[in-house]
Coordinates of C-alpha atoms in Angstrom, one line a residue:
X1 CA 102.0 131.3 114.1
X2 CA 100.6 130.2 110.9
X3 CA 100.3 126.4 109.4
X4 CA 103.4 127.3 106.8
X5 CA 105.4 128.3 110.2
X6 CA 104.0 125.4 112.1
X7 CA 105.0 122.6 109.0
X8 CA 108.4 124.3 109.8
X9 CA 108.5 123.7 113.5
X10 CA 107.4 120.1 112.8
X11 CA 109.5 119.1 110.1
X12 CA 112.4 120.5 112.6
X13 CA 111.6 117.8 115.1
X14 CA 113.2 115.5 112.5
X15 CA 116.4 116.3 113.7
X16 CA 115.5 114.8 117.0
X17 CA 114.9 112.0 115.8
X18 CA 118.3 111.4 113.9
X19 CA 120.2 109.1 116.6
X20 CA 117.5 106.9 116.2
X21 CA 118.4 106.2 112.7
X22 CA 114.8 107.3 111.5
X23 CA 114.2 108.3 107.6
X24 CA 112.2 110.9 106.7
X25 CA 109.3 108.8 105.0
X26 CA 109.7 107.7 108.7
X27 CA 109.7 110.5 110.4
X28 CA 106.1 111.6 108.5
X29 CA 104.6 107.8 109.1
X30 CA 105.1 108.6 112.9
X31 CA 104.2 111.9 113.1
X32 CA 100.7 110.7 110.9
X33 CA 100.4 108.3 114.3
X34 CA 101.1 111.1 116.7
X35 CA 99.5 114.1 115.0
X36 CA 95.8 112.1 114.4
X37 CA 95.5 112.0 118.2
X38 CA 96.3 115.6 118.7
X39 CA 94.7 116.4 115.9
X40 CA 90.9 114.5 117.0
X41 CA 91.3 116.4 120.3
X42 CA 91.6 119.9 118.7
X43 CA 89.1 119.0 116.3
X44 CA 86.6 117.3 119.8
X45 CA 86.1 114.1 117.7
X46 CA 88.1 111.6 120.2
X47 CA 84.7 109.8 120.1
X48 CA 86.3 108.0 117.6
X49 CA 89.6 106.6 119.6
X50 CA 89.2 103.8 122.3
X51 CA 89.0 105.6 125.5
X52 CA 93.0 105.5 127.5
X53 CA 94.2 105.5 124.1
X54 CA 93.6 109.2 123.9
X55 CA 96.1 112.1 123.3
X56 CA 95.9 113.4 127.0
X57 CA 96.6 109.7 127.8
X58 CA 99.7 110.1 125.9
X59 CA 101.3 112.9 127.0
X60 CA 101.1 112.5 130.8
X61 CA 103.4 109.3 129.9
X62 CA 107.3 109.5 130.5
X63 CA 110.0 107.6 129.8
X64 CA 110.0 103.8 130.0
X65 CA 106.6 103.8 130.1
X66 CA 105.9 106.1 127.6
X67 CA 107.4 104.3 125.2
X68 CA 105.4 101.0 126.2
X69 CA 102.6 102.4 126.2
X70 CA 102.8 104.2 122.5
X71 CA 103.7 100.7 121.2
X72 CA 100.0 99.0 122.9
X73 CA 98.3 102.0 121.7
X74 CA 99.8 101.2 118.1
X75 CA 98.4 97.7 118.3
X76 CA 95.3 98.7 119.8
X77 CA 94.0 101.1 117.2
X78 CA 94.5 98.7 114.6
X79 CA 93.1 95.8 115.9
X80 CA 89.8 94.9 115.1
X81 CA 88.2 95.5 118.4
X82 CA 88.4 99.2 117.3
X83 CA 84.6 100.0 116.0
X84 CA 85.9 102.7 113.5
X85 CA 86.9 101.8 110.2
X86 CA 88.8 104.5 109.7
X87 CA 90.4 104.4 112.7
X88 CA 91.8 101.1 112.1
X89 CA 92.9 101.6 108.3
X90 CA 95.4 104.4 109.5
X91 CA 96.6 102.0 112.7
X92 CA 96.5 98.7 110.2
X93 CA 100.1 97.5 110.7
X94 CA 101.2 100.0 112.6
X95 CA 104.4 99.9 114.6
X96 CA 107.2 102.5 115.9
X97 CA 111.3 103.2 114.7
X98 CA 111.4 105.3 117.7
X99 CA 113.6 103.4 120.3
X100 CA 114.8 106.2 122.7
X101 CA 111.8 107.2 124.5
X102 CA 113.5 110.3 125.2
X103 CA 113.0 111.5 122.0
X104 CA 109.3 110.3 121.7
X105 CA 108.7 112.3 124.7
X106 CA 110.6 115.5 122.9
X107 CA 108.7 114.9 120.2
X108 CA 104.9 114.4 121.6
X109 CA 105.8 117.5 124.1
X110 CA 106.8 119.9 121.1
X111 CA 103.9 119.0 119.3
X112 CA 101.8 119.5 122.2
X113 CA 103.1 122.8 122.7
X114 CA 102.7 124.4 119.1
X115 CA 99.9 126.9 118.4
X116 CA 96.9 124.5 117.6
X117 CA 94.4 127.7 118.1
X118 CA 95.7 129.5 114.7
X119 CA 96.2 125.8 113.1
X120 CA 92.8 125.1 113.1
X121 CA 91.5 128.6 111.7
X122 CA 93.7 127.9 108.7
X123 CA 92.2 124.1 108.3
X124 CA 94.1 121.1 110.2
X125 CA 93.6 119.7 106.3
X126 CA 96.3 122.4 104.8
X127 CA 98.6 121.8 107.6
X128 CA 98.7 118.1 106.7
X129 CA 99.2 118.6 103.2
X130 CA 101.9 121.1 103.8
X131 CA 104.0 118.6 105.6
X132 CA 103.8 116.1 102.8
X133 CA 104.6 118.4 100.2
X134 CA 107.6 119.9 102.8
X135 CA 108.6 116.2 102.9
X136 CA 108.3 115.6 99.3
X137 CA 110.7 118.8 98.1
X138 CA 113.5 117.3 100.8
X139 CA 115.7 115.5 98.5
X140 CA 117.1 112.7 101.0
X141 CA 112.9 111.6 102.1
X142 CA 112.5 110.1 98.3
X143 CA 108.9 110.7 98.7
X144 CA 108.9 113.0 95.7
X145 CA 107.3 110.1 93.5
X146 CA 104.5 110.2 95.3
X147 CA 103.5 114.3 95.2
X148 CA 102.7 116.1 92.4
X149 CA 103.0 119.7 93.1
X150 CA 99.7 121.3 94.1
X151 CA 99.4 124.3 91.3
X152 CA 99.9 121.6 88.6
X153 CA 96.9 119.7 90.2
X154 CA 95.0 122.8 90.9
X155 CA 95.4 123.7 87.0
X156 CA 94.4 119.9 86.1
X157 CA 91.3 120.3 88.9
X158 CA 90.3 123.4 87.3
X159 CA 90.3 122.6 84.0
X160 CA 88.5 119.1 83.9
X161 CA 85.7 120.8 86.1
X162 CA 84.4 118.3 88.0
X163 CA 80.7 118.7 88.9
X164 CA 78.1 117.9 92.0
X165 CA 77.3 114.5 91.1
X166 CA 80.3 113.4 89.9
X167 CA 82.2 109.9 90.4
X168 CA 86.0 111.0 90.4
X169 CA 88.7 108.8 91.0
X170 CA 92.7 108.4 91.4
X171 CA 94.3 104.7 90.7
X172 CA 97.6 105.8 91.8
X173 CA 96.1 108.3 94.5
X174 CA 99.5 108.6 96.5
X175 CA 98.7 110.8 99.5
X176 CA 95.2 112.0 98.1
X177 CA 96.1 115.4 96.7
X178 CA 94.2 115.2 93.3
X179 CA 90.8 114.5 95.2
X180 CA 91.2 116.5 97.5
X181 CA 91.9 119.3 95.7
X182 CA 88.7 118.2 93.9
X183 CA 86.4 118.3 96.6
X184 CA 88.0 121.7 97.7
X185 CA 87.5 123.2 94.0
X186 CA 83.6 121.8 94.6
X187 CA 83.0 123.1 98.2
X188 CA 84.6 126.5 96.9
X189 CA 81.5 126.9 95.3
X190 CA 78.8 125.4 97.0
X191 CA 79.8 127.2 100.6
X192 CA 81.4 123.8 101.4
X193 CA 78.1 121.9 100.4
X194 CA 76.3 123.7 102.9
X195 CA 74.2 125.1 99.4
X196 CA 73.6 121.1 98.4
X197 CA 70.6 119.2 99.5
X198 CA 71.7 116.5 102.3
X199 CA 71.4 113.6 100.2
X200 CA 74.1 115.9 97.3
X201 CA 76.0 116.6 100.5
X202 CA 76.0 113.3 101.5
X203 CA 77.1 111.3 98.3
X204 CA 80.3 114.4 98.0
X205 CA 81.5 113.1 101.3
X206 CA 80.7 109.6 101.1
X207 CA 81.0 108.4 97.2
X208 CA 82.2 111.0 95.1
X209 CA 86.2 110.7 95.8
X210 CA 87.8 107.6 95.5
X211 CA 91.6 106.1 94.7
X212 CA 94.1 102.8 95.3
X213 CA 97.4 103.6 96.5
X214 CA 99.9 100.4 96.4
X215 CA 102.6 101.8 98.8
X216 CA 101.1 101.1 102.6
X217 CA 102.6 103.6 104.4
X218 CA 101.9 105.8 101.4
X219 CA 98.1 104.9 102.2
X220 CA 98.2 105.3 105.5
X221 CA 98.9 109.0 104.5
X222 CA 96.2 109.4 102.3
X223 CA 93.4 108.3 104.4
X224 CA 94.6 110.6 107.1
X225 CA 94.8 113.5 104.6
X226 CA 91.4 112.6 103.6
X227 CA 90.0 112.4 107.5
X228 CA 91.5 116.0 108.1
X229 CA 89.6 117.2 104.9
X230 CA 86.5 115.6 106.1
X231 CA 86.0 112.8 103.3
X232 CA 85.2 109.3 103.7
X233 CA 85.3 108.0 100.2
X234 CA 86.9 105.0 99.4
X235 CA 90.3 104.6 99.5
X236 CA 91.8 101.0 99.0
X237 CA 95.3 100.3 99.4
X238 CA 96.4 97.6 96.4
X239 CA 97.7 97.6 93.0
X240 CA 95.2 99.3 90.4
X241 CA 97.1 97.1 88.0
X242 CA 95.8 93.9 89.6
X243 CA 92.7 92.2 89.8
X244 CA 92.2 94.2 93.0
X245 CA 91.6 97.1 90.9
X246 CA 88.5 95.8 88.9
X247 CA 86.4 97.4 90.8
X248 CA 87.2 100.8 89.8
X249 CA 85.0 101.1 86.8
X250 CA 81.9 104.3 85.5
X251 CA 84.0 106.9 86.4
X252 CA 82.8 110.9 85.2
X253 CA 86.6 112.0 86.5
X254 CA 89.6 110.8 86.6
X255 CA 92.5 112.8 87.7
X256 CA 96.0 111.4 88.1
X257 CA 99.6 111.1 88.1
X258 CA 101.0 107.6 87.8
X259 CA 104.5 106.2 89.7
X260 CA 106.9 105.9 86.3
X261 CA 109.1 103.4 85.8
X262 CA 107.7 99.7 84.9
X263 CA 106.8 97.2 87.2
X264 CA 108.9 94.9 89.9
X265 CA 110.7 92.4 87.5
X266 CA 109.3 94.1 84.5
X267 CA 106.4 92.0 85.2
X268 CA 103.2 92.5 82.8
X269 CA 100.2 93.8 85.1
X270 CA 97.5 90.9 86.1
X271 CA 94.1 92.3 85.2
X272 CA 92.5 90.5 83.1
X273 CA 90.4 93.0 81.2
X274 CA 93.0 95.0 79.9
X275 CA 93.5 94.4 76.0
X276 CA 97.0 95.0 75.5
X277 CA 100.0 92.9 77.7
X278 CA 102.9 95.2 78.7
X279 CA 105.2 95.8 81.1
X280 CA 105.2 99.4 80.6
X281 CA 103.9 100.0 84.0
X282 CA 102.2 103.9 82.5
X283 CA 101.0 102.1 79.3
X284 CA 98.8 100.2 81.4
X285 CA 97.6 102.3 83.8
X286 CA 96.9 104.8 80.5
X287 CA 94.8 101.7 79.8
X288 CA 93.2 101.4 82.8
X289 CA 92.3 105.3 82.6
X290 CA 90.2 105.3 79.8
X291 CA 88.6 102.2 80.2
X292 CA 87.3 103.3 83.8
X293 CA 85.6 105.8 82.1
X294 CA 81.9 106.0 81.7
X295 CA 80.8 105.7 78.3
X296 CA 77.5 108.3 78.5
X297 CA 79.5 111.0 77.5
X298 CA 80.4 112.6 80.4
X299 CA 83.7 110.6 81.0
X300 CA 87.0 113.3 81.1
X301 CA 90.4 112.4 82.4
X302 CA 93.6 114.1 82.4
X303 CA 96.8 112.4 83.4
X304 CA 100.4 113.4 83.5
X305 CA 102.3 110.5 81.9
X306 CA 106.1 110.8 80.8
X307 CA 107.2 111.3 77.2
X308 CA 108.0 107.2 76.6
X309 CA 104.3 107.1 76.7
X310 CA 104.0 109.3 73.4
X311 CA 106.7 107.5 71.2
X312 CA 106.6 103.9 72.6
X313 CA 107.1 101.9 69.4
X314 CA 106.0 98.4 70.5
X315 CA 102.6 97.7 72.0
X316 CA 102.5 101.8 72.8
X317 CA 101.4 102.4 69.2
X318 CA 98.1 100.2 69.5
X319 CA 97.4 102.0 73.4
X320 CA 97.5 105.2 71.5
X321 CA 95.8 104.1 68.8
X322 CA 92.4 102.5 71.3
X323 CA 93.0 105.4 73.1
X324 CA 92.3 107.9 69.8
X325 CA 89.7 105.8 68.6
X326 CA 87.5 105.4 72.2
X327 CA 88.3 108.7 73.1
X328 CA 88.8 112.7 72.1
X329 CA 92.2 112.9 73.0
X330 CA 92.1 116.8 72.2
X331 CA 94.8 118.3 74.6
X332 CA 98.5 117.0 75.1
X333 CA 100.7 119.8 77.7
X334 CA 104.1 119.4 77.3
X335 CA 105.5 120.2 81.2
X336 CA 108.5 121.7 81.7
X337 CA 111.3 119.8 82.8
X338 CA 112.5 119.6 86.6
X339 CA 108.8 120.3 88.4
X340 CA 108.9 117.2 89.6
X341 CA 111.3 116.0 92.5
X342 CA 112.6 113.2 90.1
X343 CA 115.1 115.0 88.6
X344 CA 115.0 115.0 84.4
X345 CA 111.8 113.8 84.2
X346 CA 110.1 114.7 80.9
X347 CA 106.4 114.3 81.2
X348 CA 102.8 115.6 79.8
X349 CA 99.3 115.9 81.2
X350 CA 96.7 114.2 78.7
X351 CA 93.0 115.8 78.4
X352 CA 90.8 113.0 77.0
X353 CA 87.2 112.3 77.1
X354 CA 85.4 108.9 76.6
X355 CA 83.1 108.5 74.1
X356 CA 80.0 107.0 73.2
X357 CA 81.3 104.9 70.5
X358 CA 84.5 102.7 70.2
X359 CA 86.1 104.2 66.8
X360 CA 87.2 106.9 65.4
X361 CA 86.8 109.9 68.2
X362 CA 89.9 111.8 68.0
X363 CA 89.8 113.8 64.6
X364 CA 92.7 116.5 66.0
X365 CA 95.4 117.0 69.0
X366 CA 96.2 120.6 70.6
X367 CA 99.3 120.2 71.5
X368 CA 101.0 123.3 74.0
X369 CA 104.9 123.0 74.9
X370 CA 105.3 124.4 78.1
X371 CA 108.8 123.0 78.1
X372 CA 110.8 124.5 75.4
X373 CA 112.3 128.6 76.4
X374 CA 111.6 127.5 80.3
X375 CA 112.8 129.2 83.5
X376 CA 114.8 125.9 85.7
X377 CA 112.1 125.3 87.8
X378 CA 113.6 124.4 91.6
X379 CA 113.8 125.6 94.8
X380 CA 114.6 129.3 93.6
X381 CA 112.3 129.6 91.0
X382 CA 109.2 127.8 92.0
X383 CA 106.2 126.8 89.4
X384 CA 103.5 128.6 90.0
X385 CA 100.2 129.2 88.3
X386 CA 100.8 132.3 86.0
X387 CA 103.6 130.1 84.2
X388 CA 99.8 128.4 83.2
X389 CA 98.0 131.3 82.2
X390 CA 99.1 131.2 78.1
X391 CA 98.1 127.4 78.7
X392 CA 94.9 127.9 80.3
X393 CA 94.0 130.8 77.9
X394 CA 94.6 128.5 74.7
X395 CA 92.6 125.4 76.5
X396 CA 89.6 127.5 77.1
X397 CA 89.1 129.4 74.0
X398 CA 85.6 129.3 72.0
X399 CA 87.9 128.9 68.9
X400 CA 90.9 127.8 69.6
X401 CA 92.1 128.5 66.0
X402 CA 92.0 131.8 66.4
X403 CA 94.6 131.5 69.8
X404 CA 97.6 133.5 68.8
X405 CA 100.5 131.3 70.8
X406 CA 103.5 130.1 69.1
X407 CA 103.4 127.0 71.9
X408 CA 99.9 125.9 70.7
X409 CA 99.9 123.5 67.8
X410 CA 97.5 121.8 66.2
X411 CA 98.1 118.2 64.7
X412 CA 95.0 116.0 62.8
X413 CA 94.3 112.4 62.8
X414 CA 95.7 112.2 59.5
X415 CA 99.0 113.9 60.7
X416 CA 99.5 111.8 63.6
X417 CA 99.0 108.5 61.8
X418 CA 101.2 109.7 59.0
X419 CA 104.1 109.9 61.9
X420 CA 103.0 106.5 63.2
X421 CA 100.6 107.3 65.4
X422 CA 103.6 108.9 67.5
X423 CA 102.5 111.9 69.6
X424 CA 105.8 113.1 70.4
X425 CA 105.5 116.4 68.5
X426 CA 104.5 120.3 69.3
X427 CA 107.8 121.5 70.5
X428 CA 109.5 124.3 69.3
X429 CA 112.2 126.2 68.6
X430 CA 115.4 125.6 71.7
X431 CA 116.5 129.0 72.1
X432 CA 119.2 127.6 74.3
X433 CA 120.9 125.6 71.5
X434 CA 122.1 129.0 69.7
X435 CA 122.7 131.0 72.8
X436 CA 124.5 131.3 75.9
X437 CA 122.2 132.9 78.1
X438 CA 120.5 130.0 79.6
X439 CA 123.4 127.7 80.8
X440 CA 122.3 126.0 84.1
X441 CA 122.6 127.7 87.4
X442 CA 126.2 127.0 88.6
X443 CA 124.9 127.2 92.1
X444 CA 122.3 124.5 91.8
X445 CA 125.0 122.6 89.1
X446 CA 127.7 122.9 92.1
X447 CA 124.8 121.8 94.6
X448 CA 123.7 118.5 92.4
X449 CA 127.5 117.5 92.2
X450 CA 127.7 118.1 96.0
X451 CA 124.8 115.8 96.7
X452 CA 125.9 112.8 94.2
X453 CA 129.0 112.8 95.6
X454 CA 127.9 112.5 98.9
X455 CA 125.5 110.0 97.9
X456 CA 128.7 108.1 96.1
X457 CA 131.0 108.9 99.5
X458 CA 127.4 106.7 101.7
X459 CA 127.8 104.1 99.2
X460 CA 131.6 103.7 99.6
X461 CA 131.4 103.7 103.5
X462 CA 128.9 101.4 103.0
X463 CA 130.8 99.1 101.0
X464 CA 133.9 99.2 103.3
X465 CA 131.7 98.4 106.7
X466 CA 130.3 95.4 104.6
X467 CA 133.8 94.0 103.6
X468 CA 135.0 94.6 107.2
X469 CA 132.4 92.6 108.7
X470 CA 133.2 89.9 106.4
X471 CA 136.8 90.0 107.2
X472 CA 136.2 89.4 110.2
X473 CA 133.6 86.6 109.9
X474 CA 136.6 85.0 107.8
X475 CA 139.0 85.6 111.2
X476 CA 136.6 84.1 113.8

């Protein structure tokens, strides 16, 4: 059975679970609670857990007193009589939605009996990160927001080229994906470090991969990804956008994919060393980016940041502006549209590097649109990393003048500042406006309908519960 098979088995058990009224954002909080102790007894590192709180502890526990005993191991790992940090991070907080302990014990006895053996050939890592990307493309969890889909990050990875040595970081670092695909592009070729001195080795396990994720639960996630992929960097939960963040400052790397919308309230963030106020929740952390940057010329980020970002007419113009004159900003991709589980999303990935100097570093913009004469990405036809390749090909050239791609455009200073320093440009042609031949899938139209008007049909059930409990709150 391999992990892809396994992910399948897992994400199964949600079913089980159902009666209980559990979500699937849920479902993957209790099976991180349930899966670390399996997972540090396959892996012998139940050093680490209090002894009686073990997994073998666990599962020789039925009914009643299963379930009471799952809810004190809760509490116990998180308290601060537990000597690991780490330990305690992923426990901080945590408590069960499971209430039949039928189900529990279903669900602890499946997971027992799966084939561990083949699991851990493939890496307990993957296995992990294959259930939060399983739970990320199911429409009903919502946690799409918080997983970019792992060719786009391998692409990003690649092509910023992080180095031994490096400082790389994530302020919205959801479930960990863009570091850990770092450290897995860097360990692919160092023999997983084993080619580094120990003190090289050392600082990629320890210092070289750090993030803030707001979302707790979201966090809790991350630093168990992280454990299975055998990092300890930092990983803080908190808003990046607060003074909590301030630390995160001399980075070489940053690689990232901020949550879009703006902030609660359309509050502006609360750091104080940002220049410009806004509520545009990206516009800061596009702030936040550069400025984290280290300024020895070394600094390189690329972020994926939705199209208001590019033609924001307010405050946006003076971001882009610092942002052109602190930094090269020499790449823009235009994604295509529907690779992301937040349907209609139109978003780009920036390639910038900080500069020395404070003025004037951008002199031109290589724009590719990867969006315009698409395939509808989705569930039947997935984005993979040859839909890259005329991307990656134009992005690497020695001369990239010389690149003969109708998507890869080339706009100067002068150009953009003509056009208001608006960097909403580089698409082309719409075949689709003059042709018939590229009308949406009626299968996947049909299936969207289906879903909002079952979501519509919840809402109106919903609404009629509510108005029948007050009715009869009126009668008593």
């Amino acid at each position: 059975m391999n992990n892809t098979e396994i992910v399948s088995k897992l994400w199964g058990l949600a079913n089980v679970l159902r009666d209980d009224g559990i979500t699937y954002q849920q479902y993957v909080t209790e099976l991180t609670y349930i899966l670390f102790l399996k997972m540090m007894k396959e892996q012998e590192m139940e050093v680490v857990i209090p002894e009686g709180y073990r997994w073998d502890d666990l599962l020789v526990k039925e009914g009643i007193e299963l379930k009471e005993f799952y809810q004190g191991l809760l509490l116990k790992l998180g308290s601060s009589g537990v000597e690991n940090e780490r330990l305690r991070q992923i426990y901080n907080g945590a408590a069960t939605s499971i209430d039949e302990p039928k189900n529990l014990e279903k669900l602890i006895k499946s997971i027992d009996a799966l084939d561990w053996y083949n699991a851990k050939e493939e890496g307990l890592g993957d296995l992990y990160e294959g259930l939060l990307e399983k739970n990320a493309s199911e429409k009903k969890s919502g946690a799409g927001q918080y997983f970019t889909p792992r060719v786009l990050i391998d692409v990003m990875v690649k092509l910023i080229d992080p180095k031994i040595g490096e400082r790389c970081n994530d302020p919205a670092s959801g479930t960990f994906g863009f570091m850990i695909a770092a450290d897995r592009y860097l360990k692919e070729q160092t023999d997983d470090y084993f080619d580094l001195a120990p003190e090289e080795a050392e600082f990629q396990k320890k210092e070289a991969f750090t993030g803030m994720e707001l979302v707790k639960d979201t966090h809790r996630l991350a630093l168990m990804n992280a454990l299975l992929h055998d990092m300890e960097g930092r990983i803080e939960q908190g808003d990046s956008l607060s003074a909590n963040g301030k630390w995160m400052k001399n980075f070489n790397v940053v690689l990232t994919n901020p949550p879009f919308g703006t902030k609660t309230g359309g509050e502006r963030a609360t750091r104080d060393d940002l220049t410009f106020e806004t509520s545009n929740k990206q516009l800061n952390f596009l702030q936040t980016i550069y400025n984290s940057l280290v300024i020895d010329g070394t600094g390189r980020a690329a972020v994926v940041l939705p199209d208001n970002v590019l033609f924001d007419n307010e405050v946006g113009v003076k971001i882009r502006q610092d942002l052109m004159d602190k930094c090269n900003l020499h790449t823009i991709l235009r994604l295509p549209v529907g690779i992301f589980y937040a349907k209609g999303v139109k978003t780009n990935v920036l390639f910038f590097d900080r500069c020395t100097s404070d003025d004037g570093n951008t002199k031109e913009v290589w724009i590719y649109d990867m969006r315009t004469n698409m395939p509808k990405f989705g569930v039947r036809t997935p984005l993979t990393e040859k839909h890259f390749d005329g991307f990656i090909k134009a992005y690497n050239a020695d001369d990239r003048t010389k690149v003969q791609d109708e998507r890869w455009n080339l706009y100067t200073r002068e150009e953009i500042a003509a056009k208001g320093d608006n960097l909403d440009v580089g698409l082309i042609a719409d075949e689709s406006l003059s042709a018939y031949d590229n009308l949406p899938d009626p299968i996947e139209s049909a299936e969207d309908a289906i879903e909002k008007l079952q979501q519509a049909m919840n809402l109106l059930v919903e609404v009629v519960a509510e108005l029948k409990a007050i009715e009869v709150q009126d009668r008593e």
